[in-house]
Each structure stands twice: as C-alpha cells, then as structure tokens.
GROMACS .gro file of C-alpha atoms in nm:
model
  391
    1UNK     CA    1   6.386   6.255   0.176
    2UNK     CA    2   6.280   5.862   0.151
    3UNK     CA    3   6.016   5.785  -0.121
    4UNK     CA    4   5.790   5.514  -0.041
    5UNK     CA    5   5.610   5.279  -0.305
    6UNK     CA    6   5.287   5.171  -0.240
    7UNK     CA    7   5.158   4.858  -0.405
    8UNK     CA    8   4.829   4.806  -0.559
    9UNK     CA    9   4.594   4.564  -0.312
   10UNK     CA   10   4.595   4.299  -0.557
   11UNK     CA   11   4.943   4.247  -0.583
   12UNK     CA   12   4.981   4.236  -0.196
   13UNK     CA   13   4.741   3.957  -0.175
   14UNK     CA   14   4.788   3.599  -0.251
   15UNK     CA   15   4.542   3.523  -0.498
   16UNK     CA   16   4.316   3.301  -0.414
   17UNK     CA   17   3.945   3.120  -0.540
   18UNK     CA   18   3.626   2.990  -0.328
   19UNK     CA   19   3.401   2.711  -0.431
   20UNK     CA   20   3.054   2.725  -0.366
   21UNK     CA   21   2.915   2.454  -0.365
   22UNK     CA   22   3.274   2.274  -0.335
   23UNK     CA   23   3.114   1.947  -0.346
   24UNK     CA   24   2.804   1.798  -0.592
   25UNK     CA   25   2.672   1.593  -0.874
   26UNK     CA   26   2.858   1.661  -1.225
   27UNK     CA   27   2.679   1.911  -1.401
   28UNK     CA   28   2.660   2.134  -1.132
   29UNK     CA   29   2.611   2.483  -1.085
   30UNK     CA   30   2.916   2.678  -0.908
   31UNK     CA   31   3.009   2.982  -0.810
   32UNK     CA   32   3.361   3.093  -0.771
   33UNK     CA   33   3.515   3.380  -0.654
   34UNK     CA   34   3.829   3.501  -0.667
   35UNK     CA   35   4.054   3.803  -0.460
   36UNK     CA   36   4.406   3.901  -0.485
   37UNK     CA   37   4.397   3.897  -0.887
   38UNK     CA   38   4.523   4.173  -1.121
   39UNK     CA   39   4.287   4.447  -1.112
   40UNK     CA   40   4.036   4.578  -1.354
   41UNK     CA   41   4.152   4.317  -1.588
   42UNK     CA   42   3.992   3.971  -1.812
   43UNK     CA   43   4.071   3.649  -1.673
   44UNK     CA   44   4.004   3.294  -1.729
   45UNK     CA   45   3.868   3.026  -1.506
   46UNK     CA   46   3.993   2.668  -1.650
   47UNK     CA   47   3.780   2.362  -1.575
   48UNK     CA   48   3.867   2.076  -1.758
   49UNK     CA   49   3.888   2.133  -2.105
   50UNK     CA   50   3.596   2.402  -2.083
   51UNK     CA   51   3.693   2.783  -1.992
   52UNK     CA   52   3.461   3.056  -1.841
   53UNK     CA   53   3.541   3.413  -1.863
   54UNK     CA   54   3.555   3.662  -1.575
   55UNK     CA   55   3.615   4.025  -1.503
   56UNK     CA   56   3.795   4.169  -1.198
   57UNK     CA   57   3.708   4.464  -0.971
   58UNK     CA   58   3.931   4.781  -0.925
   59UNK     CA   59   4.055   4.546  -0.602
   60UNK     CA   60   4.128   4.278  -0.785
   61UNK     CA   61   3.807   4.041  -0.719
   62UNK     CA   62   3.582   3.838  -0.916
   63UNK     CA   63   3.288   3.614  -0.920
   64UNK     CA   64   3.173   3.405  -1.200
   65UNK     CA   65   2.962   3.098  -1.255
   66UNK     CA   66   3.062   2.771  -1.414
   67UNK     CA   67   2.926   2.473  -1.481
   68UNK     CA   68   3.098   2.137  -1.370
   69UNK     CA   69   3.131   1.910  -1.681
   70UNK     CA   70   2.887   1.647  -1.753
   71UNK     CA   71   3.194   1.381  -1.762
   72UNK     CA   72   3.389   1.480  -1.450
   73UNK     CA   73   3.440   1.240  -1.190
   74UNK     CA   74   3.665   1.232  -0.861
   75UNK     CA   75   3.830   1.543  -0.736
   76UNK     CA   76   3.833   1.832  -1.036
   77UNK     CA   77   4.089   2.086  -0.997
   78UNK     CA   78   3.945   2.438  -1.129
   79UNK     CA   79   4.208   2.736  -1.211
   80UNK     CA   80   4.137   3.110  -1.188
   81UNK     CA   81   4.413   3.347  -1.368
   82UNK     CA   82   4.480   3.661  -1.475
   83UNK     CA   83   4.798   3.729  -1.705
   84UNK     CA   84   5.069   3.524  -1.478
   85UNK     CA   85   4.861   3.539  -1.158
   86UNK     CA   86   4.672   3.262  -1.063
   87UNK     CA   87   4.499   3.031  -0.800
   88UNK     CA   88   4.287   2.710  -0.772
   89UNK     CA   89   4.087   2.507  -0.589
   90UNK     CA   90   3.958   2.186  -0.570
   91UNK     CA   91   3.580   2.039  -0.617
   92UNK     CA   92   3.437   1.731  -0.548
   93UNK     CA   93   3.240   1.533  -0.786
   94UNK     CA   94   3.018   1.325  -0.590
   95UNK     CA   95   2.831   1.021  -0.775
   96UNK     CA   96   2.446   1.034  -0.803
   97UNK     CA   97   2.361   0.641  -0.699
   98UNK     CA   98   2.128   0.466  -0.927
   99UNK     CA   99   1.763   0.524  -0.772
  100UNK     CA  100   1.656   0.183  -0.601
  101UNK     CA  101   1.356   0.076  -0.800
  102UNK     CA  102   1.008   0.095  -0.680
  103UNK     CA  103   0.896  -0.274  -0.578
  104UNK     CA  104   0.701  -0.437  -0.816
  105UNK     CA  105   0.418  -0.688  -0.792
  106UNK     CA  106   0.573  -1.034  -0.718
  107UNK     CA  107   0.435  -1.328  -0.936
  108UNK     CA  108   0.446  -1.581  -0.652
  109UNK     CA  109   0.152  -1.800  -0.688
  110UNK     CA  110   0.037  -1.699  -0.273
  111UNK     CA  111  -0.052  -1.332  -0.334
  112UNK     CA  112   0.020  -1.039  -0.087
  113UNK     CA  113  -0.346  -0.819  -0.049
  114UNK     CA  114  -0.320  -0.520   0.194
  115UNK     CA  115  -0.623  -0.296   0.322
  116UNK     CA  116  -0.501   0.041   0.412
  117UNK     CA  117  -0.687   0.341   0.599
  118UNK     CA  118  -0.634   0.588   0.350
  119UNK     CA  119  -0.801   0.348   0.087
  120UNK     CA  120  -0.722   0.272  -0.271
  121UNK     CA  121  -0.643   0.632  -0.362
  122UNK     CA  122  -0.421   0.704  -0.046
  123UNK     CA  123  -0.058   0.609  -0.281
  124UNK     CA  124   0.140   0.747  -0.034
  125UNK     CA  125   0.015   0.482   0.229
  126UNK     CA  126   0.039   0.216  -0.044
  127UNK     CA  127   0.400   0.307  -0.143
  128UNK     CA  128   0.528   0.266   0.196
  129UNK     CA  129   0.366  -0.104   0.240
  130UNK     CA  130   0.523  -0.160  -0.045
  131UNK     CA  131   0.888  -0.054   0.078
  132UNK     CA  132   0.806  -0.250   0.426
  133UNK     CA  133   0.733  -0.551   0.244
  134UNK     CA  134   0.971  -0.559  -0.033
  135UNK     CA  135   0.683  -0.565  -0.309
  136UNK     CA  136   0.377  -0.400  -0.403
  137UNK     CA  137   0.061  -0.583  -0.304
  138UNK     CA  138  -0.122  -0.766  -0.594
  139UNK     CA  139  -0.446  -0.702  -0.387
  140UNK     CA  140  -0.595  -0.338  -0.305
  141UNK     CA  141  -0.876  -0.367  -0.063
  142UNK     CA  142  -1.209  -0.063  -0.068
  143UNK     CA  143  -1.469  -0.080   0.125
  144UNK     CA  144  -1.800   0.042   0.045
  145UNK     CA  145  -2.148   0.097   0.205
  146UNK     CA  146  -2.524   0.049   0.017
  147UNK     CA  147  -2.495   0.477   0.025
  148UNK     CA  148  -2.207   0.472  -0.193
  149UNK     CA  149  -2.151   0.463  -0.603
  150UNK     CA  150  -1.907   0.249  -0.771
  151UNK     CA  151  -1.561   0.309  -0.686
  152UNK     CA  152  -1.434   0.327  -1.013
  153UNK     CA  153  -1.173   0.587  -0.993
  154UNK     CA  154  -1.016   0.392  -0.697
  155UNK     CA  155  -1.047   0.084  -0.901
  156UNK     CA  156  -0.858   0.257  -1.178
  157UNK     CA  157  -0.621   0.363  -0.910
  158UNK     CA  158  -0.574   0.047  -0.819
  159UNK     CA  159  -0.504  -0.082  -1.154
  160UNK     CA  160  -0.220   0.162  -1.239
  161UNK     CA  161  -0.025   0.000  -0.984
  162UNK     CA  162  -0.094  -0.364  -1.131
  163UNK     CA  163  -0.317  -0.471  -0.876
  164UNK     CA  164  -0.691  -0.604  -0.877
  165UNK     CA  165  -0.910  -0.454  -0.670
  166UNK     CA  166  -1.099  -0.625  -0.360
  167UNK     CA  167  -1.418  -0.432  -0.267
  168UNK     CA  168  -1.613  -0.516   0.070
  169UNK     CA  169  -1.977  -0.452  -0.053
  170UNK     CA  170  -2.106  -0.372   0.263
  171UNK     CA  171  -2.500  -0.407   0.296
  172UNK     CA  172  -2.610  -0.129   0.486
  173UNK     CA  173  -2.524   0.254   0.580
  174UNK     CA  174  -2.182   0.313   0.797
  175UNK     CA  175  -2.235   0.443   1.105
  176UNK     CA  176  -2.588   0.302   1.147
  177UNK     CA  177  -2.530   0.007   1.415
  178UNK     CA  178  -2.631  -0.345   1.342
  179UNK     CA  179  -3.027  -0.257   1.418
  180UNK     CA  180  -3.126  -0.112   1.066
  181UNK     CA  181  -3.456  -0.244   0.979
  182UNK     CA  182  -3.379  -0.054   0.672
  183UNK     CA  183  -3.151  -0.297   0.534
  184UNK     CA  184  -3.286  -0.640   0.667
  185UNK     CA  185  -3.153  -0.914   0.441
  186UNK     CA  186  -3.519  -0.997   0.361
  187UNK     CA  187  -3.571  -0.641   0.195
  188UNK     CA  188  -3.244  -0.676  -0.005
  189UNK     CA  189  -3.375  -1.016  -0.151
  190UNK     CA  190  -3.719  -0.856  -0.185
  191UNK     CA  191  -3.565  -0.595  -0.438
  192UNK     CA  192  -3.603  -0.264  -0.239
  193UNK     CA  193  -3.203  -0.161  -0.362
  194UNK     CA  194  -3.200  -0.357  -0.684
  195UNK     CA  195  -3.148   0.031  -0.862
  196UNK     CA  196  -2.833   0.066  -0.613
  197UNK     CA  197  -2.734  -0.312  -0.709
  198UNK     CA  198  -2.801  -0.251  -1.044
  199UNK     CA  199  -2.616   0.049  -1.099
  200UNK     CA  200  -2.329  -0.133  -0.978
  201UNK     CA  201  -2.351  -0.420  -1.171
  202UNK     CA  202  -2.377  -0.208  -1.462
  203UNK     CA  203  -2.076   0.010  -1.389
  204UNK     CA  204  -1.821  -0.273  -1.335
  205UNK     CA  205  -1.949  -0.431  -1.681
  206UNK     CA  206  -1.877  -0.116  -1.837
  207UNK     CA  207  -1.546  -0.131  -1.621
  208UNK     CA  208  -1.453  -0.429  -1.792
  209UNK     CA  209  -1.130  -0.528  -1.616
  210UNK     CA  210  -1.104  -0.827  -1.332
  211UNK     CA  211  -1.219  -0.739  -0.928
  212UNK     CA  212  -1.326  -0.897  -0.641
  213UNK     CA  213  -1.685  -0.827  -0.493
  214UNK     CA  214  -1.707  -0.948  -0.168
  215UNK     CA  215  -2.015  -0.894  -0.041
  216UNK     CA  216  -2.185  -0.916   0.301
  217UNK     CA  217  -1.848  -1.054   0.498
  218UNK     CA  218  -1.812  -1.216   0.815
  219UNK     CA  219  -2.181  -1.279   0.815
  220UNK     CA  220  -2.124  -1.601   1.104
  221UNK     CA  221  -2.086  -1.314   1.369
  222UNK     CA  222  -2.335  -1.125   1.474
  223UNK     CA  223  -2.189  -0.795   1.419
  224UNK     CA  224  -2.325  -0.629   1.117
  225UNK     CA  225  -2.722  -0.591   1.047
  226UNK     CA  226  -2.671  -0.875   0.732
  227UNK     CA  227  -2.571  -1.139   1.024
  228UNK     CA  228  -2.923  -1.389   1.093
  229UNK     CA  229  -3.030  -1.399   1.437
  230UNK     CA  230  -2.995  -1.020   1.416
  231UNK     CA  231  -3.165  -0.705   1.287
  232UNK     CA  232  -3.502  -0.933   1.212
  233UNK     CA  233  -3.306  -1.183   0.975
  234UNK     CA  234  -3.438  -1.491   1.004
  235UNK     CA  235  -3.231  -1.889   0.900
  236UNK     CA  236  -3.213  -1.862   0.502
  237UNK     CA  237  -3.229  -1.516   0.411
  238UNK     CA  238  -2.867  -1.430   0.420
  239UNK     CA  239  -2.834  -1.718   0.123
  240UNK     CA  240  -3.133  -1.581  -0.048
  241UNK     CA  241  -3.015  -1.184  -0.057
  242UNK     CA  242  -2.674  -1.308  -0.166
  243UNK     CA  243  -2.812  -1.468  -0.497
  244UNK     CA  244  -3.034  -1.245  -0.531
  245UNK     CA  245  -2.738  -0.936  -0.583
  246UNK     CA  246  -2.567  -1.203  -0.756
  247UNK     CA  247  -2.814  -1.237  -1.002
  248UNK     CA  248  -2.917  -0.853  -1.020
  249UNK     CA  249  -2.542  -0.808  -1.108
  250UNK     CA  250  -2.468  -1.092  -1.299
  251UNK     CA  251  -2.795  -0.946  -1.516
  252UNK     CA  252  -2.606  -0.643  -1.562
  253UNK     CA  253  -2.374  -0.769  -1.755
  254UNK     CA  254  -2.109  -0.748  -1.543
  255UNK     CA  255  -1.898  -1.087  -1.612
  256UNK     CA  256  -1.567  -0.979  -1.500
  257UNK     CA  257  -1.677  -0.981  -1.104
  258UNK     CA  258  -1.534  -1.285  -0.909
  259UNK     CA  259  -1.765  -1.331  -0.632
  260UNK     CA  260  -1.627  -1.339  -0.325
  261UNK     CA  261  -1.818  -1.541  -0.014
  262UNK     CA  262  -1.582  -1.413   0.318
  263UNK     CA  263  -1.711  -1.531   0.627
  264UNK     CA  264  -1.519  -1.488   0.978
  265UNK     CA  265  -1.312  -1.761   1.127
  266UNK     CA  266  -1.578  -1.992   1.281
  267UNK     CA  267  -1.550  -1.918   1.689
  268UNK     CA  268  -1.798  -2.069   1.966
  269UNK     CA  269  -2.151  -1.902   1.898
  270UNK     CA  270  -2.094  -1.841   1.580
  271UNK     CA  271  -2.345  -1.943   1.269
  272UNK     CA  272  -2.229  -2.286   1.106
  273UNK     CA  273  -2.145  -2.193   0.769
  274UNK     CA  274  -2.367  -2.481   0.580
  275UNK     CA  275  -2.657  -2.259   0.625
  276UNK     CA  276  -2.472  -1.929   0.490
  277UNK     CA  277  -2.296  -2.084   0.169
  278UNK     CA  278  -2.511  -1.977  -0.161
  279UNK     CA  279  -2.369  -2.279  -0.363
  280UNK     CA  280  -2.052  -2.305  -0.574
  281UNK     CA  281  -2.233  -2.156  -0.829
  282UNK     CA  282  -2.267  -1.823  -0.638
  283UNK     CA  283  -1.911  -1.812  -0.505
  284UNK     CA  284  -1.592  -1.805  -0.758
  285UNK     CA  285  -1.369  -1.763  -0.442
  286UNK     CA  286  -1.428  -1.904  -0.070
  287UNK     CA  287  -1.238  -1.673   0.203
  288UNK     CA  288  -1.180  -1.592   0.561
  289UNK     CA  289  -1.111  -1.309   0.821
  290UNK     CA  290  -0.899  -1.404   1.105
  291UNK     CA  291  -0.698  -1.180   1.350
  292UNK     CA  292  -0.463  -1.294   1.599
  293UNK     CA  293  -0.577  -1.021   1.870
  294UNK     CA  294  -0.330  -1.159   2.148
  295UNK     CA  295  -0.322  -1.018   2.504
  296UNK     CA  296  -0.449  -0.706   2.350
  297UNK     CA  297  -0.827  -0.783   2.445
  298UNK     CA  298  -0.946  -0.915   2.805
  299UNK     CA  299  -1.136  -1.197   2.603
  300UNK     CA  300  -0.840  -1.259   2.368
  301UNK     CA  301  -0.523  -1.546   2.391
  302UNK     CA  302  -0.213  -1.553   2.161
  303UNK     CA  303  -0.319  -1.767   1.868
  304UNK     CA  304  -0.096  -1.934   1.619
  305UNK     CA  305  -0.187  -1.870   1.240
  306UNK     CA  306  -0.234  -2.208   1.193
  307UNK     CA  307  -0.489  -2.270   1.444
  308UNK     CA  308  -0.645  -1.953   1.383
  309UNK     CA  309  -0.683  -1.998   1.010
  310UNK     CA  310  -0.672  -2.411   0.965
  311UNK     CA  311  -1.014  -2.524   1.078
  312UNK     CA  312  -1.199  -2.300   0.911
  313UNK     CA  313  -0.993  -2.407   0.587
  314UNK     CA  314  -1.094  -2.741   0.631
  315UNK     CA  315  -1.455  -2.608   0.649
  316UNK     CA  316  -1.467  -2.407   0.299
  317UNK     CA  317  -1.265  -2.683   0.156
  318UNK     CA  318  -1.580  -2.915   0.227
  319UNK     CA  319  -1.817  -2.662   0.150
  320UNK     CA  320  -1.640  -2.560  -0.182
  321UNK     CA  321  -1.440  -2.826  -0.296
  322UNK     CA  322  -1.191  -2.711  -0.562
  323UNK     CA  323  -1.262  -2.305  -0.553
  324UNK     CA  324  -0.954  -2.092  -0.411
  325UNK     CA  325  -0.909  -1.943  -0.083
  326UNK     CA  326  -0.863  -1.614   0.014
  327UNK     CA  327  -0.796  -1.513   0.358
  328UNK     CA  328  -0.921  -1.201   0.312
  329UNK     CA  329  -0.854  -1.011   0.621
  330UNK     CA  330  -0.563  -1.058   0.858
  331UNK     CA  331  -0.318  -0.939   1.095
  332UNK     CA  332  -0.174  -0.946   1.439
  333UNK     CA  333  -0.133  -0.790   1.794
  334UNK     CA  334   0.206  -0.694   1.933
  335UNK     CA  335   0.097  -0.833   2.251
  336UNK     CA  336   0.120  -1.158   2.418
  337UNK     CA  337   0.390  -1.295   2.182
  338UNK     CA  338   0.629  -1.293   1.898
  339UNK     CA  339   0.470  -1.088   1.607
  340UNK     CA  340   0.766  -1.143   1.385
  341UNK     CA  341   0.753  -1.539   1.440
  342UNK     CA  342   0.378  -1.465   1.411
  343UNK     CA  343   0.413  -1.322   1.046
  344UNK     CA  344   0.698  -1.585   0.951
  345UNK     CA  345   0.477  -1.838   1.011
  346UNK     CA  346   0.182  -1.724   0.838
  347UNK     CA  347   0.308  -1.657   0.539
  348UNK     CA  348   0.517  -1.996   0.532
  349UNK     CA  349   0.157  -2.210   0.626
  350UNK     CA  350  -0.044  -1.980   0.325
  351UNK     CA  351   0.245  -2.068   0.127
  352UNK     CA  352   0.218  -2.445   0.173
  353UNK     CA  353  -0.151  -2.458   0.131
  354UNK     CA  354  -0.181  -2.525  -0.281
  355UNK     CA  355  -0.528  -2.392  -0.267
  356UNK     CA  356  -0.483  -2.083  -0.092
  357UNK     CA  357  -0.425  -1.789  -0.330
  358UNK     CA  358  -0.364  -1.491  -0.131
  359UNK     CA  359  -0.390  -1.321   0.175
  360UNK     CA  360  -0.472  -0.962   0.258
  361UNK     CA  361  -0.309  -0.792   0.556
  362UNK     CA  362  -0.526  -0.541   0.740
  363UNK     CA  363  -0.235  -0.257   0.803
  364UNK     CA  364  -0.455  -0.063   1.050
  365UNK     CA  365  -0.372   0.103   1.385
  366UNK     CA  366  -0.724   0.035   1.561
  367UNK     CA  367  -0.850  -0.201   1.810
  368UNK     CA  368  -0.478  -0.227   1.816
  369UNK     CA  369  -0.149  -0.171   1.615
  370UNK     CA  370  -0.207  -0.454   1.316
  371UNK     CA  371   0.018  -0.265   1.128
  372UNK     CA  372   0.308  -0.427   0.957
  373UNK     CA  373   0.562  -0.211   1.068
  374UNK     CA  374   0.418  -0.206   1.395
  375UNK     CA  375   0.768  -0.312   1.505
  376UNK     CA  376   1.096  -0.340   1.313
  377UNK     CA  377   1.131  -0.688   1.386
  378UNK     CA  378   0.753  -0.758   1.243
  379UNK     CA  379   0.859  -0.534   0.931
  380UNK     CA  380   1.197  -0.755   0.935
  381UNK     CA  381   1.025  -1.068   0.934
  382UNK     CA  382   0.735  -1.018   0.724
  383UNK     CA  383   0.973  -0.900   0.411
  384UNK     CA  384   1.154  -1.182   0.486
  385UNK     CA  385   0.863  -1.412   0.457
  386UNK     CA  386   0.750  -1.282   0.158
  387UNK     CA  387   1.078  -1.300   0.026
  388UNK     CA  388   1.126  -1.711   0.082
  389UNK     CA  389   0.782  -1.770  -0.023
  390UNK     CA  390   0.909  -1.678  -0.409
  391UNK     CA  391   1.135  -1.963  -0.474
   0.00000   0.00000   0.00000
C-alpha cells in the first residue's frame, strides 16, 4: 500500500503580497494582502522602520492596513512574513508638487479692472480671469440700477481679494428702455430720489474703505434715458443731476467715493463732451468706454486701440487737465483681425500713457465673445502683455 502526504495549501503556494493603492503620496493609506503564508498564525508586515501586525486565515491569507511613512520617498519596499515565510512588494512614493500660488494683485502703476457676468460675488468667475491673466484684477466692476441698495456685501467681496470696487450707478430701472419719464435727469436734479441717493451716500460713509462711483456712463450716446436729446432731457441737465448726487452724497458723509465721470468714446453724432463735464471739482477720475467691435457688427470696422481710445484721451486731457484716466470699459471682437495683437497693443499704449491708471476689461460673451479667453492666442497674448507692462 503507498501512503500519500498531503500538504497544507499554504505551504503549496508561493507566498505572495498585493498593494492597494501601489502608488501615492507618503502618508498614505494601504492595504495589503497576503496568500500562501503559514496558516492560522501572527505575522509581521515591515515598512521601513515601522511594523504592522497581521493575522492569517486557516488558508494561509491575510489583509492588513498600513500606513506609508511620513518620510518615505522613491520606491519603498514593504515585507510580509510569517516565521521563515515571506514575500514583498514594492510601492511607489509619488511627490505631492508644491500648489502653484493663487495670482496676486500686481502693483504695476497701469491697473488691470475686469467686469464679469456673474458680478462681484461670482469668485469662481473671478478666479479664472485671474489664472488667464496671470494676476488678479485690482479693479472689480458692479453694476447697479436706481431700484437697488448699496452693494455692500459685494464691495466687501471685493475687498477680500485686494481689489477696489468700481460701481456703475446706473440712473434708472433695468429693463425699462431709454423712454422712462420716471427718471428724466431733470427729476433726479429736482430731488425726487434724493432718499435712494441718500441712503447710498450714507452707506458707503459708513463703509469707510476706497470705491469708485461712476455714475450715469456713456451719457454722449443716446442709449440710456440719462443721455440729453432723449427721454425729455434737455442741454444742461445731465451736468446739473450729476452735482446734484454729488452733493446729496458728498452731504452724506461719504468722503471715501472717487467720483468717476465715464463717458463713451466720442463717435459721429455723439454729444461733445464740454457740455456733459460737471467741472474738476465734480470728477476725481475722467474715463472712457471703448470696444473694438470688428467685423462682428454690419456697422462696425476693425479698429486699432489706439485710434479707438487716443482722441478721446486727448479730449478729457483738455477737459480735466491733471485728473487720471480710466478706461473703464473695454474689449474686443474675434472678428475682422488679430485679437491677440489687438490686446498686445492695448495694454502696451495704456502702459505708455503716464496718466492713464487702469483699464477694465469687459469679459462678457454678448453682442459678441469679448471674453479674454475667447481664444488661446488672445489668453496667450493678453498674460503676456500684462506681464511686460511690470518692468
């Protein structure tokens, strides 16, 4: 008669270990598990310096959980064994890279200003301009109707990301068209909304910190119900309701508001701006919205920014001597040229313009795509302007 042994499964089987995850940050979590050890036994798993203990099955498995050393680096061998039976395996220690820090607000003396559509509160929107452009805008446009109180949490909002705010104090209700009898420049200097105007002047006193007020913009077109020539306003009364809120504000207490007098780039037809300015006393800053609309319109042309933005320049220059200038809304089509060159040169003609302080891009997909990163190559190149323009 022939006697057979049998052997025990674990000593038939090569011993082995599985890593999961095999690959991670030091400090991780793993899980190994083991087969083909001695059964029902204690073993050890090695890692390092650092042991873990384990327990096997009647079959000669295991499963245990580690933890990868804070210290480890490169490729960490880790040991499973039970008496004189043993396996390992290797894990990979992959390095965490430093996290890229958030762009900050650049100290360049031309600052970048961006109007978004989510607003002042919309961070999300306002952390990826800032990754486009390489830094965080120094200037948060709101916008605000007559209907509306005093943004102060946005201005807050703003704030926490070292920015001032720019509010576009707009003169009438959105939505309404530019016939609203309602809010005829002659009722606004009569004092029908001085509680509205007011309450505002109060709130940014008690707000305390420096913004921007611009009030009743582009008011040389014919556009908005505060424009003369429409909506019953007659020559004079756009100057008169502008110091009027002025002084309504000013009476308020509210010392820390730089006024802000933002008419359009002068065109053919529109109002010649002698007869809109309220006087250097009325006006800390002088400032301009200009678009390069391209091909995108059937009335529009390609328009270089220094054509677009020069003359009227020159104009607030003679009408303000010595105040800054904001261009205070800008952007440009896709179409009918060379955005990227488009941006490029902007920035570089701002730049060399001592009295220009700022600009504030209007990253908006309306009329047309005036976003920044309408294009890779206008992201590309407007970075890269902003970039040169510090040194």
């Amino acid at each position: 008669m022939v006697l057979s042994v049998v052997q025990p499964a674990s000593a038939a089987t090569s011993p082995q270990i599985t890593l999961n995850p095999a690959s991670g940050p030091a400090g991780s979590a793993v899980t190994v598990a083991g087969t083909g050890f001695k059964a029902s036994t204690t073993g050890t798993v090695i890692v390092g310096s650092t042991t873990f203990a384990f327990q096997t099955t009647a079959t000669g498995a295991f499963s245990a959980g580690i933890t990868i050393p804070a210290a480890s680096t490169g490729n960490l061998t880790i040991t499973a064994k039970t008496s004189s039976i043993k396996a390992s395996a290797t894990f990979v220690v992959q390095v965490t890279p430093a996290p890229v820090p958030a762009p900050t607000v650049s100290a360049a003396a031309l600052r970048f200003g961006v109007a978004t559509a989510g607003g002042a509160l919309a961070g999300a929107e306002l952390d990826e301009v800032a990754t486009v452009a390489g830094e965080s805008p120094s200037i948060v446009m709101i916008y605000k109707d007559f209907l509306q109180s005093p943004p102060i949490t946005e201005m807050d909002a703003v704030r926490s990301r070292g920015a001032t705010p720019l509010i576009t104090w707009e003169p009438w209700a959105w939505g309404g068209g530019v016939d609203q009898p309602a809010y005829s420049l002659d009722r606004v200097a009569a004092g029908d909304f001085d509680a509205t105007i007011t309450q505002w002047g109060q709130s940014m006193a008690a707000w305390g910190k420096p913004v921007m007020l611009r009030f009743a913009h582009e008011m040389n077109g014919n556009w908005y119900p505060w424009a003369e020539g429409v909506n019953g306003n007659q020559a004079g009364d756009y100057i008169a309701a502008w110091r009027h809120v002025h002084d309504v504000v000013a009476a308020a207490g509210a010392g820390n508001v730089q006024w802000v007098w933002s008419p359009n780039v002068p065109y053919v037809g529109s109002t010649d701006l002698a007869g809109l300015f309220p006087g250097t006393g009325y006006a800390d800053i002088v400032a301009l919205d200009g678009y390069n609309w391209g091909t995108s319109q059937t009335w529009s042309s390609w328009v270089s920014p220094v054509d677009l933005l020069g003359p009227g320049i020159s104009q607030l220059r003679a009408l303000a001597p010595g105040k800054p200038v904001l261009i205070a809304e800008t952007a440009s089509s896709e179409t009918g040229g060379s955005k990227a060159a488009w941006n490029t040169d902007l920035v570089s003609f701002l730049a060399a313009q001592p009295d220009v302080m700022g600009f504030v891009w209007f990253h908006l997909q309306k009329e047309t795509d005036w976003r920044i990163n309408s294009s890779d190559s206008s992201a590309s190149a407007f970075r890269s302007a902003l970039l040169a323009r510090r040194s």
